[in-house]
PDB file of C-alpha atoms in Angstrom:
ATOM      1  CA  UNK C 396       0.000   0.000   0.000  1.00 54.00           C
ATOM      2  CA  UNK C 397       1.534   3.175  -1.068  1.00 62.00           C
ATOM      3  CA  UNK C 398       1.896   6.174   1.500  1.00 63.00           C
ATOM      4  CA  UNK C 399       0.735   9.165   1.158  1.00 75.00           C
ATOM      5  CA  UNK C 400       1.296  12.766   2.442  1.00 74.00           C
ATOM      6  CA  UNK C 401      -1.837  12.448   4.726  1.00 72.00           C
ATOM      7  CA  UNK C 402      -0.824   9.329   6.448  1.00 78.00           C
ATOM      8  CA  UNK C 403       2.249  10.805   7.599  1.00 87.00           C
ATOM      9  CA  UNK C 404       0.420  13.808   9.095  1.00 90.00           C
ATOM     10  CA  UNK C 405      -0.298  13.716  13.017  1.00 89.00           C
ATOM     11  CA  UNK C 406      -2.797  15.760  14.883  1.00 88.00           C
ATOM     12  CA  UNK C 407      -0.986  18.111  17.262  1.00 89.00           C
ATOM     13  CA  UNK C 408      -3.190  21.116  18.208  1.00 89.00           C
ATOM     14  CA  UNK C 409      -6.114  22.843  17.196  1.00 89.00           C
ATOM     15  CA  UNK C 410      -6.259  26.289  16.396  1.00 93.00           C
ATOM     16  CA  UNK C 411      -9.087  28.251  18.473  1.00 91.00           C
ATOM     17  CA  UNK C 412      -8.798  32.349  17.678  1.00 91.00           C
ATOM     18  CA  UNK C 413      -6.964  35.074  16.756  1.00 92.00           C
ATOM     19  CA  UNK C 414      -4.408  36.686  18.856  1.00 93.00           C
ATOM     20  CA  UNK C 415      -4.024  40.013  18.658  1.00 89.00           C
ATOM     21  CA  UNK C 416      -4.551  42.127  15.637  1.00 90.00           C
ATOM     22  CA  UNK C 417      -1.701  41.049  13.237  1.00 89.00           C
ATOM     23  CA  UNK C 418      -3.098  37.488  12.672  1.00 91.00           C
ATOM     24  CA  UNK C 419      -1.476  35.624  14.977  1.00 95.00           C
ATOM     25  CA  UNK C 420      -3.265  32.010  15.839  1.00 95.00           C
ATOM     26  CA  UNK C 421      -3.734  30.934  19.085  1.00 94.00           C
ATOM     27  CA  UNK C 422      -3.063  26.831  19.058  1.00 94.00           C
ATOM     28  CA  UNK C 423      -4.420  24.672  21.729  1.00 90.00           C
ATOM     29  CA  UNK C 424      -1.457  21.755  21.849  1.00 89.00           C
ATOM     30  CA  UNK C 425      -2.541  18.042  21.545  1.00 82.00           C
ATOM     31  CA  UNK C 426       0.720  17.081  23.614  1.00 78.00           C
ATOM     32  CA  UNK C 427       1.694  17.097  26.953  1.00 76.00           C
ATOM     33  CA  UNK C 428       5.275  19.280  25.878  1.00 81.00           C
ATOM     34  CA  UNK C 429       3.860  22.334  24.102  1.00 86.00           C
ATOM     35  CA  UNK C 430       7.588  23.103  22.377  1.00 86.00           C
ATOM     36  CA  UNK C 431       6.999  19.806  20.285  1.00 85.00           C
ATOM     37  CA  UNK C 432       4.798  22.393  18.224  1.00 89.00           C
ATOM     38  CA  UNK C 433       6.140  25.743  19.024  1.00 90.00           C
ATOM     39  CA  UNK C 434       9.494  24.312  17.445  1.00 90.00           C
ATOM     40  CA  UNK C 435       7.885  23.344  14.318  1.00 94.00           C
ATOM     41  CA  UNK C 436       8.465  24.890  10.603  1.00 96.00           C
ATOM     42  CA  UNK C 437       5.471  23.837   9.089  1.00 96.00           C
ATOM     43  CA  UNK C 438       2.373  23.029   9.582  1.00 96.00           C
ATOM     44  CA  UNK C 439      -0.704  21.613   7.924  1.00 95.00           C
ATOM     45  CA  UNK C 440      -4.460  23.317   8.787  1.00 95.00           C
ATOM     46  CA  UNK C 441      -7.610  21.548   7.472  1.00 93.00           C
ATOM     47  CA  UNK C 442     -10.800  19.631   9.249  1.00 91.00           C
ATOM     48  CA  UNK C 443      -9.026  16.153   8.239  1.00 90.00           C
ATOM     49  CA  UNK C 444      -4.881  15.521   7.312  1.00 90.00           C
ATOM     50  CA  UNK C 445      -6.431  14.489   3.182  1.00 91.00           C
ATOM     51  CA  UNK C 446      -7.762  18.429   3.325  1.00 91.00           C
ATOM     52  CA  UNK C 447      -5.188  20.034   4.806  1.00 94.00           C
ATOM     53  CA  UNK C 448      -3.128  23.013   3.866  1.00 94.00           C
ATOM     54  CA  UNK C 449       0.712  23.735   4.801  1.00 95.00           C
ATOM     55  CA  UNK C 450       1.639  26.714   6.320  1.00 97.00           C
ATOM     56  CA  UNK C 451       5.002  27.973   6.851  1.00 97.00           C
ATOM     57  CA  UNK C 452       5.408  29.691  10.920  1.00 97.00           C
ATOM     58  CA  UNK C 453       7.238  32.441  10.829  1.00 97.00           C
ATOM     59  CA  UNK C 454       7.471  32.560  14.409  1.00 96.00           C
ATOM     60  CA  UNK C 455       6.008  31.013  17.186  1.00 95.00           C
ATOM     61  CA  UNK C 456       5.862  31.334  21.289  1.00 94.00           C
ATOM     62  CA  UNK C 457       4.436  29.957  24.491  1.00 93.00           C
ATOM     63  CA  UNK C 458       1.710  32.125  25.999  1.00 92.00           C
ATOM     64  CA  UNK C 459      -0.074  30.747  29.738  1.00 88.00           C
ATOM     65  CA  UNK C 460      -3.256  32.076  30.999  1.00 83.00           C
ATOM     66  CA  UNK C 461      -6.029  30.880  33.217  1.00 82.00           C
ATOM     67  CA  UNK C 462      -6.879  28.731  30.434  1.00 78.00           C
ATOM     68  CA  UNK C 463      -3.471  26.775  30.186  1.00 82.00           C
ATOM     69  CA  UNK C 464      -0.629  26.944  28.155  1.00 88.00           C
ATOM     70  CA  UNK C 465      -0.951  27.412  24.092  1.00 91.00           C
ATOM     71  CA  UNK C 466       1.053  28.268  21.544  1.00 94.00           C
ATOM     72  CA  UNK C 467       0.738  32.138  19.486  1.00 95.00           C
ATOM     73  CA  UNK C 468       1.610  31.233  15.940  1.00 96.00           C
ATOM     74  CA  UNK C 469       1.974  33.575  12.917  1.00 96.00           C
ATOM     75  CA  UNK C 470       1.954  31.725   9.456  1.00 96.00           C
ATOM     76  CA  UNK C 471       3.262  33.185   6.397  1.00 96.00           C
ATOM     77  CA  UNK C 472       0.171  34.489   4.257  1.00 94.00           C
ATOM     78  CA  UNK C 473      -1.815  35.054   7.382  1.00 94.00           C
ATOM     79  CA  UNK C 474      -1.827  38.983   8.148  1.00 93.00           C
ATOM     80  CA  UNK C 475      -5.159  39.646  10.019  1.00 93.00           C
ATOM     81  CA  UNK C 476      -7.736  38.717  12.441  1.00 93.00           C
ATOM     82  CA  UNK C 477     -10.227  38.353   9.122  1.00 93.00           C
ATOM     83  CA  UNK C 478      -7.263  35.619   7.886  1.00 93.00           C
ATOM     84  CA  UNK C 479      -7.068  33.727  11.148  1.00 92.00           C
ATOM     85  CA  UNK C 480     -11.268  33.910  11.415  1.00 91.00           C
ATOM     86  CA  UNK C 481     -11.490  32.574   7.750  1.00 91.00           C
ATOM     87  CA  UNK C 482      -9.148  29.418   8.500  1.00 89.00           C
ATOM     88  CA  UNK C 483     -12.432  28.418  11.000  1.00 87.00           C
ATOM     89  CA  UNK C 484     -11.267  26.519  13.938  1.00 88.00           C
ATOM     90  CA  UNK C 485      -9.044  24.529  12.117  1.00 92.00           C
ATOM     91  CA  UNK C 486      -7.206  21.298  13.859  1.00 91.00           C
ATOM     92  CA  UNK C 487      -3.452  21.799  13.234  1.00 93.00           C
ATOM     93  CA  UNK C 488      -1.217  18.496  11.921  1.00 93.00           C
ATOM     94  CA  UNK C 489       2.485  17.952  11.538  1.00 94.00           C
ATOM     95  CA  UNK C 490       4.635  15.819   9.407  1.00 93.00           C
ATOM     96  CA  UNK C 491       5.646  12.780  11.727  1.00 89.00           C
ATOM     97  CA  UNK C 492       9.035  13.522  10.412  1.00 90.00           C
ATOM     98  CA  UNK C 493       8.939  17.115  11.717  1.00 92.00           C
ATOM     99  CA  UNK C 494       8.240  16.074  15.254  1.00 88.00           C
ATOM    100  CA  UNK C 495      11.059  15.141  17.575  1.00 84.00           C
ATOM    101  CA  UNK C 496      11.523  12.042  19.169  1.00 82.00           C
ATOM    102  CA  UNK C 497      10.001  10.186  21.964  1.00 81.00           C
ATOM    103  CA  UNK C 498      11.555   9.533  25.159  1.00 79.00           C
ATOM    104  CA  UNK C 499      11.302   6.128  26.331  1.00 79.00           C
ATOM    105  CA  UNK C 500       7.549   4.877  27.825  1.00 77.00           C
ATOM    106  CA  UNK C 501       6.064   7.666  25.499  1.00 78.00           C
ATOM    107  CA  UNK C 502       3.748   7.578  22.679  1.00 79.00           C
ATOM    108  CA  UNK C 503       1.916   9.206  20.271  1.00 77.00           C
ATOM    109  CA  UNK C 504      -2.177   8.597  20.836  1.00 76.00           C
ATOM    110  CA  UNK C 505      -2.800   7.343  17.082  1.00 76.00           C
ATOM    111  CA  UNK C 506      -0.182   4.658  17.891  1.00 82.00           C
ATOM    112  CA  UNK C 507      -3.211   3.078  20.206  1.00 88.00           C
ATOM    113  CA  UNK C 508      -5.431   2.611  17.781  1.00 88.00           C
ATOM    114  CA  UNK C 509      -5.790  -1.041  17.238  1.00 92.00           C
ATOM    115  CA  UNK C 510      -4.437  -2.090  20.286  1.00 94.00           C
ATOM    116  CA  UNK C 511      -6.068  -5.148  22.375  1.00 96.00           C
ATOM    117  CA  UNK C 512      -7.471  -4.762  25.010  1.00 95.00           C
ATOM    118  CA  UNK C 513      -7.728  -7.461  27.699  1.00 94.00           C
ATOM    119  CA  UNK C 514      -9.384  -7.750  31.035  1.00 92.00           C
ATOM    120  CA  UNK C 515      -7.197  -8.694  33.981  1.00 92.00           C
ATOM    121  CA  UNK C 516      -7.650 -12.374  33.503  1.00 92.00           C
ATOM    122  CA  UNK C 517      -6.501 -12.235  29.897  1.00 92.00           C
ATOM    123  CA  UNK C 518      -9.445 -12.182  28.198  1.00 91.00           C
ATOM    124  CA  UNK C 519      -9.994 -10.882  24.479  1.00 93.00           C
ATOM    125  CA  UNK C 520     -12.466  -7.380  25.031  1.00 92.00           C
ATOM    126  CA  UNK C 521     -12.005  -5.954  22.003  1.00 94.00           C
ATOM    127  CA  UNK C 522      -8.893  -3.104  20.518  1.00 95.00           C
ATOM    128  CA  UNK C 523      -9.370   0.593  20.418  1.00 93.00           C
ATOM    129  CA  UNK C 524     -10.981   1.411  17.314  1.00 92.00           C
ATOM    130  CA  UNK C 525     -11.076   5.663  18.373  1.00 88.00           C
ATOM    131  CA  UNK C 526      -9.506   7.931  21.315  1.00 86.00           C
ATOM    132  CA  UNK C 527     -11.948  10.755  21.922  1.00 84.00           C
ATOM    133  CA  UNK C 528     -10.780  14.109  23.836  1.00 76.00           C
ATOM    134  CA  UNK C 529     -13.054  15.516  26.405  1.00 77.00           C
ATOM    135  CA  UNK C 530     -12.458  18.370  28.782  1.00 75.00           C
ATOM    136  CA  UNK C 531     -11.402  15.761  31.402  1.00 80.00           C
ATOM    137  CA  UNK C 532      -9.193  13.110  29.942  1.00 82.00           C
ATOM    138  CA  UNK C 533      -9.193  10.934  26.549  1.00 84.00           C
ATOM    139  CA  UNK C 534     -11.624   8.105  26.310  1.00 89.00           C
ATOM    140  CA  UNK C 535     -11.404   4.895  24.467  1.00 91.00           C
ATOM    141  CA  UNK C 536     -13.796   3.878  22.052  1.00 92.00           C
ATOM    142  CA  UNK C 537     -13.763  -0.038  22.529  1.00 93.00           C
ATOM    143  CA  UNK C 538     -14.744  -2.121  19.085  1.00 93.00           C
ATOM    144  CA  UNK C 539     -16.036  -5.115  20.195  1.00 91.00           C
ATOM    145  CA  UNK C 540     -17.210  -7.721  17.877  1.00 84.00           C
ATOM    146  CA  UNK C 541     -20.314  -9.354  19.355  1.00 83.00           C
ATOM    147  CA  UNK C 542     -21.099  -6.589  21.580  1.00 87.00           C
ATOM    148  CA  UNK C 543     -22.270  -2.622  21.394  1.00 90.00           C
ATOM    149  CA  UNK C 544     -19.054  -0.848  21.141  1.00 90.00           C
ATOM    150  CA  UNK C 545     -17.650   0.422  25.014  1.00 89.00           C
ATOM    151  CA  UNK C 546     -15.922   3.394  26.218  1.00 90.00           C
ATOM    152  CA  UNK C 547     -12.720   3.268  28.610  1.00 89.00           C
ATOM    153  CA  UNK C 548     -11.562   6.226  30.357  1.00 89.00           C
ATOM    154  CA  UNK C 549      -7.871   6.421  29.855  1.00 88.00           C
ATOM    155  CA  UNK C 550      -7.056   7.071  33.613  1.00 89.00           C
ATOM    156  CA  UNK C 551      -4.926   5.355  35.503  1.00 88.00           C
ATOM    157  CA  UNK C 552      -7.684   3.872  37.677  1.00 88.00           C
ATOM    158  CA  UNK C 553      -8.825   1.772  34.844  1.00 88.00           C
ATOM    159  CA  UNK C 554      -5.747   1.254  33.175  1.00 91.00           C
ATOM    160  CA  UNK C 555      -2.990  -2.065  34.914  1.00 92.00           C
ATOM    161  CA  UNK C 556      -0.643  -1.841  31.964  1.00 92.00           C
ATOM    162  CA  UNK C 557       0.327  -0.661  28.233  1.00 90.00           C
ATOM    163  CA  UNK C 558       2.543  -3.114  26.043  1.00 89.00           C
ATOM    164  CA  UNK C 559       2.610  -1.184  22.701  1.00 85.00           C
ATOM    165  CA  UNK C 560       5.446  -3.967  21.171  1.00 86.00           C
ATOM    166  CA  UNK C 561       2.663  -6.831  22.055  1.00 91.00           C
ATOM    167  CA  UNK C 562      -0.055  -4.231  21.119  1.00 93.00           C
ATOM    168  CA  UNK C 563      -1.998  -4.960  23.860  1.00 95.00           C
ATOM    169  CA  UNK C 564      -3.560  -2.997  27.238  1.00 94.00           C
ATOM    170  CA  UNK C 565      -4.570  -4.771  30.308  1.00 94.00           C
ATOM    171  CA  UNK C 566      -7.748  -2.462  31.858  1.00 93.00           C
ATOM    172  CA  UNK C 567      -9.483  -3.208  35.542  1.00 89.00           C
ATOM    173  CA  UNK C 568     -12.840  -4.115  34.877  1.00 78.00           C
ATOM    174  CA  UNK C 569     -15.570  -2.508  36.633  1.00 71.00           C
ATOM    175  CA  UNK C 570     -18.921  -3.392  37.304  1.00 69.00           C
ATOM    176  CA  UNK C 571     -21.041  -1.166  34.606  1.00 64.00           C
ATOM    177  CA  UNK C 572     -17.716  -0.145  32.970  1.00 63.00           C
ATOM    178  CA  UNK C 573     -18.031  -2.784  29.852  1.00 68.00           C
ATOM    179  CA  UNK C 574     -21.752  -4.219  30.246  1.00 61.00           C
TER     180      UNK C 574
END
């Protein structure tokens, strides 16, 4: 199967608003180390990675407020609040090639998708077929083949163990939690 452009591009942010009145973005970071993006060249702005544009940053910085921590972005061709308004909310994707490397234990979220998932006896539930974000943590969508699909919370309480090589994560079961 050949590659293409789009499967090498990664979610890393999503743009929310303009900042200030020059047209610089405001980019809520998909990543626990905001300077994986502020460090970046390029990125890509679309709804999906197949209808994405590239952008060029001409400079980027850190900016904290009440909110969190995001990252102010002004892209070549973008001049104005009207500019930033008319990209619309875009999410914000990088070249997997672009992004630096992972220390050891971490992981990029797409690399769960597909992985097993196993109660704590070792038996088959089903793999992660989507990772949602919500306000309070991600959430696994659980495709299970005989059953109505099920949703994990991906918090420690529920999670006893990640083996990405095996592709498989052990979760605690709880009552109501898969039935």
């Amino acid at each position: 199967m050949e590659t293409t452009l789009s499967d090498k591009l990664l979610q890393v942010g999503r743009m929310t608003r303009p900042h200030g009145v020059k047209g610089e973005c405001k980019v809520i970071p998909e990543s626990d180390d905001p300077d994986r993006i502020r460090n970046l060249k390029r990125i890509w702005l679309g709804r999906t990675p197949e209808s994405s544009a590239s952008y060029e940053i001409l400079s980027s910085r850190l900016h904290t407020s009440k909110h969190g921590i995001s990252v102010l972005m002004q892209l070549a061709g973008i001049q104005s609040v009207s500019d930033v308004q008319r990209l619309r909310k875009p999410l914000v994707f990088a070249h997997l090639d672009d992004l630096p490397p992972l220390h050891s234990g971490e992981y990029y979220l797409h690399d769960l998708i597909g992985v097993n998932i196993l109660n704590e006896d070792g038996e088959m539930i089903g793999s992660i077929k989507e990772i949602w974000e919500t306000a309070a943590h991600p959430v696994y969508l659980i495709d299970r083949d005989d059953h109505e699909d099920a949703l994990i919370p991906a918090v420690d309480e529920f999670i006893v163990s990640k083996d990405l090589y095996q592709r498989q994560m052990t979760i605690r079961s709880m009552e109501g939690l898969i039935d």
